[in-house]
Amino acid sequence: MDLLRRGFPKVPAASWDKGLERWMTSPAHASGDEPIGYLLPVGNRYAGVALTAVSWGDDPTKGQADRVRRVNLASWYIEPEQRLKLPILLRQMLHDPKAAYYDLTPSPEVRPILEKLGFVPLNDGVLLVNLAMAALRPPNGATVRVLDGDAAGGWLSERTIVDHVDYGCRALQIGDEAGWTTVLMKPARVKGLPLVELIACEDDAVVLRHIGALARRLLRMGYVGLLLDMPLDGEGFAKRPGAGLTYLPMPNRRRRYAKNARPT
């Protein structure tokens, strides 16, 4: 815990306590088969720590043999004078060649290291969508409702929804003639403006198709902007159902990386 506090001084100790407790009771970690992280020993002490969140996905229709072990490199820190020993810690974290690894919040300094280890970017930055302008678009017959874990989450388990809501995320569902699509969003701030960032969605085309209805709901919840991934192909966003939206490109911001990721 001391290493985490030194590496992330802005995170309150109570947040680490609560987070680690939930981590250890999550389905993948509760049995003790999956570690919640790794330590870097130096002499008779530890000089580095890495937390890893493991999941096996939420799709109950897939057989056990087809399920993919997903490992999120959540938080890691090494004492500055021991940084040359980083490969030792990384080998521990990336020991399973069949697993899909993710780093969803890498710092600019860490990104080159990830790329050398075979990680590839999942996005080229983010797009800040103006919700007031997006709300002028027609709802296309869509309904948007807020989830708190009591309603069925579709492709996401109830536990996943509850955990994210407990961490301060917002869970919503967009309903149309095809059914309900679950989305997870994380509150964020850019220059003091209250925003939400799309962090998980079964089909982001549904979000863009019904952005008018979603924007009106988010405005009522107190948000003024929505952060969406900027596609790696640069012009890809203009070809999607959300073409014509008013947005601000923010390249290289909030870039996410993955290794061995499989489409879901």
XYZ file of C-alpha atoms in Angstrom:
264
model
C 0.000 0.000 0.000
C 2.910 2.356 0.748
C 4.189 2.010 -2.827
C 0.751 2.832 -4.234
C 0.453 5.907 -2.047
C 3.880 7.128 -3.127
C 3.204 6.420 -6.774
C -0.267 7.962 -6.764
C -0.188 10.664 -4.058
C -3.415 12.296 -5.271
C -5.462 9.130 -4.659
C -6.881 9.034 -1.092
C -5.865 6.018 0.983
C -9.537 5.187 1.555
C -10.002 4.841 -2.212
C -7.223 2.252 -2.393
C -8.721 0.333 0.549
C -12.190 0.253 -0.999
C -10.903 -0.518 -4.478
C -8.661 -3.380 -3.383
C -11.440 -4.882 -1.278
C -13.820 -4.921 -4.247
C -11.036 -6.239 -6.444
C -10.377 -9.217 -4.160
C -14.079 -10.118 -4.025
C -14.633 -9.881 -7.796
C -15.521 -13.164 -9.568
C -12.068 -13.682 -11.106
C -10.099 -12.925 -7.937
C -12.317 -14.216 -5.089
C -11.084 -17.812 -5.396
C -7.462 -16.743 -5.019
C -6.500 -18.286 -8.361
C -5.877 -14.870 -9.927
C -3.513 -12.401 -8.214
C -4.605 -8.790 -7.927
C -1.092 -7.673 -8.772
C 2.644 -8.226 -8.604
C 5.538 -6.880 -6.531
C 9.116 -6.155 -7.567
C 11.523 -7.350 -4.850
C 14.853 -5.597 -4.379
C 16.909 -7.067 -1.576
C 14.711 -7.469 1.479
C 12.087 -4.935 0.386
C 9.761 -4.147 -2.504
C 10.515 -1.350 -4.970
C 7.645 -1.732 -7.417
C 3.998 -2.726 -7.565
C 1.548 -3.453 -10.371
C -2.192 -4.059 -10.002
C -3.928 -6.279 -12.543
C -7.695 -6.702 -12.875
C -8.677 -9.995 -14.487
C -11.990 -10.930 -16.062
C -13.270 -13.635 -18.350
C -15.890 -11.544 -20.122
C -19.600 -11.305 -19.461
C -21.091 -13.230 -22.386
C -22.793 -16.305 -20.869
C -23.436 -17.781 -24.340
C -19.758 -18.566 -24.899
C -18.347 -21.860 -23.785
C -15.578 -21.973 -21.201
C -13.039 -23.092 -23.824
C -13.840 -20.066 -25.974
C -13.629 -17.475 -23.236
C -10.686 -15.082 -23.232
C -8.758 -14.138 -20.130
C -8.619 -10.347 -20.075
C -6.037 -8.571 -17.939
C -6.188 -4.845 -17.313
C -2.867 -3.300 -16.249
C -4.650 -0.954 -13.913
C -1.974 0.843 -11.875
C 1.754 0.361 -11.576
C 4.657 2.187 -9.978
C 8.401 1.600 -9.583
C 10.769 3.686 -7.502
C 12.697 6.033 -9.847
C 16.097 4.572 -8.967
C 14.838 1.063 -9.827
C 13.248 1.841 -13.216
C 15.830 -0.285 -15.067
C 14.217 -3.319 -13.424
C 10.885 -2.566 -15.124
C 11.224 -5.559 -17.559
C 11.219 -7.941 -14.566
C 7.868 -6.608 -13.388
C 6.470 -6.573 -16.910
C 7.399 -10.220 -17.458
C 5.343 -11.110 -14.406
C 2.340 -9.156 -15.633
C 2.475 -10.484 -19.213
C 3.277 -14.127 -18.466
C 0.174 -15.635 -20.151
C 0.648 -15.711 -23.974
C -3.051 -16.505 -24.539
C -4.430 -13.622 -22.474
C -5.642 -10.307 -23.854
C -3.896 -7.435 -22.082
C -5.106 -3.846 -21.779
C -3.726 -0.580 -20.474
C -6.578 1.900 -20.585
C -4.842 4.817 -18.869
C -1.160 4.806 -19.916
C 0.850 7.942 -19.377
C 2.695 9.442 -22.387
C 5.965 8.116 -20.923
C 4.619 4.552 -20.735
C 3.158 4.380 -24.263
C 6.507 3.769 -26.060
C 7.264 0.951 -23.616
C 3.898 -0.680 -24.323
C 4.478 -0.476 -28.067
C 7.845 -2.226 -27.708
C 6.056 -5.008 -25.831
C 3.621 -5.595 -28.677
C 0.744 -3.438 -27.499
C -1.171 -1.552 -30.178
C -3.295 1.591 -29.777
C -7.061 1.189 -29.765
C -7.779 4.831 -30.519
C -5.978 7.944 -31.733
C -7.308 10.229 -29.011
C -10.833 11.396 -28.245
C -13.533 13.554 -29.779
C -15.402 16.008 -27.567
C -19.023 16.106 -28.749
C -21.099 19.217 -27.983
C -24.228 17.758 -26.348
C -26.276 20.928 -26.793
C -25.785 20.708 -30.543
C -26.216 16.929 -30.610
C -29.538 17.274 -28.768
C -30.964 19.064 -31.819
C -30.779 15.826 -33.792
C -33.979 13.721 -34.012
C -34.425 10.946 -31.405
C -35.244 8.371 -34.124
C -37.742 6.714 -31.820
C -35.117 5.831 -29.196
C -35.594 5.733 -25.432
C -32.735 6.210 -22.956
C -32.883 4.948 -19.381
C -30.408 4.944 -16.492
C -29.360 1.631 -14.914
C -28.293 1.100 -11.323
C -27.834 -2.677 -11.466
C -31.477 -3.586 -10.845
C -32.278 -3.796 -14.552
C -30.846 -6.441 -16.853
C -27.650 -5.249 -18.485
C -27.786 -7.397 -21.608
C -24.195 -8.105 -22.662
C -22.883 -6.770 -19.332
C -23.461 -8.665 -16.097
C -25.313 -7.060 -13.215
C -22.113 -7.287 -11.156
C -20.175 -5.333 -13.800
C -22.815 -2.609 -13.879
C -23.014 -2.339 -10.078
C -19.220 -2.243 -9.720
C -18.879 0.552 -12.283
C -21.748 2.543 -10.750
C -20.133 2.171 -7.297
C -16.918 3.598 -8.765
C -18.854 6.641 -9.980
C -19.605 5.591 -13.563
C -22.992 5.977 -15.218
C -24.766 3.018 -16.816
C -27.459 3.681 -19.416
C -29.449 1.741 -21.977
C -30.589 2.942 -25.374
C -33.750 1.261 -26.593
C -35.009 1.063 -30.163
C -36.859 -1.403 -32.384
C -33.888 -3.806 -32.168
C -33.877 -3.933 -28.348
C -31.721 -2.405 -25.629
C -28.038 -1.476 -25.938
C -26.080 -0.998 -22.705
C -23.424 1.700 -22.408
C -21.051 2.585 -19.579
C -19.830 6.151 -19.169
C -17.296 7.698 -16.837
C -17.654 11.301 -15.603
C -14.722 13.502 -16.587
C -13.727 17.161 -16.634
C -11.898 19.142 -19.286
C -11.128 22.750 -18.380
C -13.726 22.500 -15.612
C -16.565 21.376 -17.906
C -18.646 18.383 -16.727
C -18.302 15.645 -19.345
C -18.853 11.906 -19.689
C -16.568 9.498 -21.503
C -17.906 6.431 -23.289
C -15.873 3.530 -21.865
C -17.887 0.453 -22.895
C -20.592 -0.166 -25.444
C -21.927 -3.243 -27.205
C -22.300 -1.300 -30.471
C -21.098 2.305 -30.705
C -23.041 2.721 -33.962
C -26.219 2.663 -31.821
C -24.846 5.540 -29.741
C -24.198 7.617 -32.849
C -27.493 6.683 -34.506
C -29.458 7.823 -31.443
C -27.119 10.594 -30.285
C -30.050 13.057 -30.179
C -31.973 11.083 -27.556
C -28.799 10.271 -25.618
C -27.625 13.891 -25.640
C -30.924 15.149 -24.212
C -30.731 12.605 -21.407
C -27.107 13.478 -20.597
C -27.900 17.197 -20.564
C -30.648 16.549 -17.993
C -28.048 14.686 -15.926
C -25.853 17.802 -15.890
C -23.256 17.004 -18.565
C -22.344 19.307 -21.439
C -20.018 17.121 -23.498
C -19.422 13.498 -24.490
C -15.963 12.031 -25.119
C -15.813 9.392 -27.863
C -12.826 7.483 -29.199
C -11.108 9.022 -32.195
C -10.731 6.229 -34.792
C -7.259 5.157 -35.818
C -8.146 5.676 -39.481
C -8.558 9.399 -38.888
C -11.517 9.923 -41.192
C -13.442 6.913 -39.947
C -15.700 8.935 -37.695
C -17.031 10.974 -40.617
C -18.280 7.750 -42.238
C -20.228 6.625 -39.176
C -23.906 7.309 -38.343
C -22.804 10.358 -36.309
C -21.493 12.243 -39.337
C -22.287 15.930 -39.054
C -21.904 16.113 -35.264
C -20.230 19.152 -33.769
C -17.101 17.925 -32.014
C -13.595 18.982 -31.042
C -10.770 16.562 -31.972
C -8.345 15.913 -29.104
C -5.552 13.768 -30.627
C -3.295 11.738 -28.320
C -5.584 12.348 -25.328
C -6.811 9.337 -23.313
C -5.175 6.816 -25.630
C -5.770 3.154 -24.794
C -3.636 0.138 -25.678
C -4.137 -3.619 -25.999
C -2.117 -6.756 -26.701
C -3.622 -9.972 -28.073
C -7.058 -8.342 -27.996
C -9.753 -10.271 -29.816
C -12.907 -8.772 -31.263
C -15.995 -9.361 -29.133
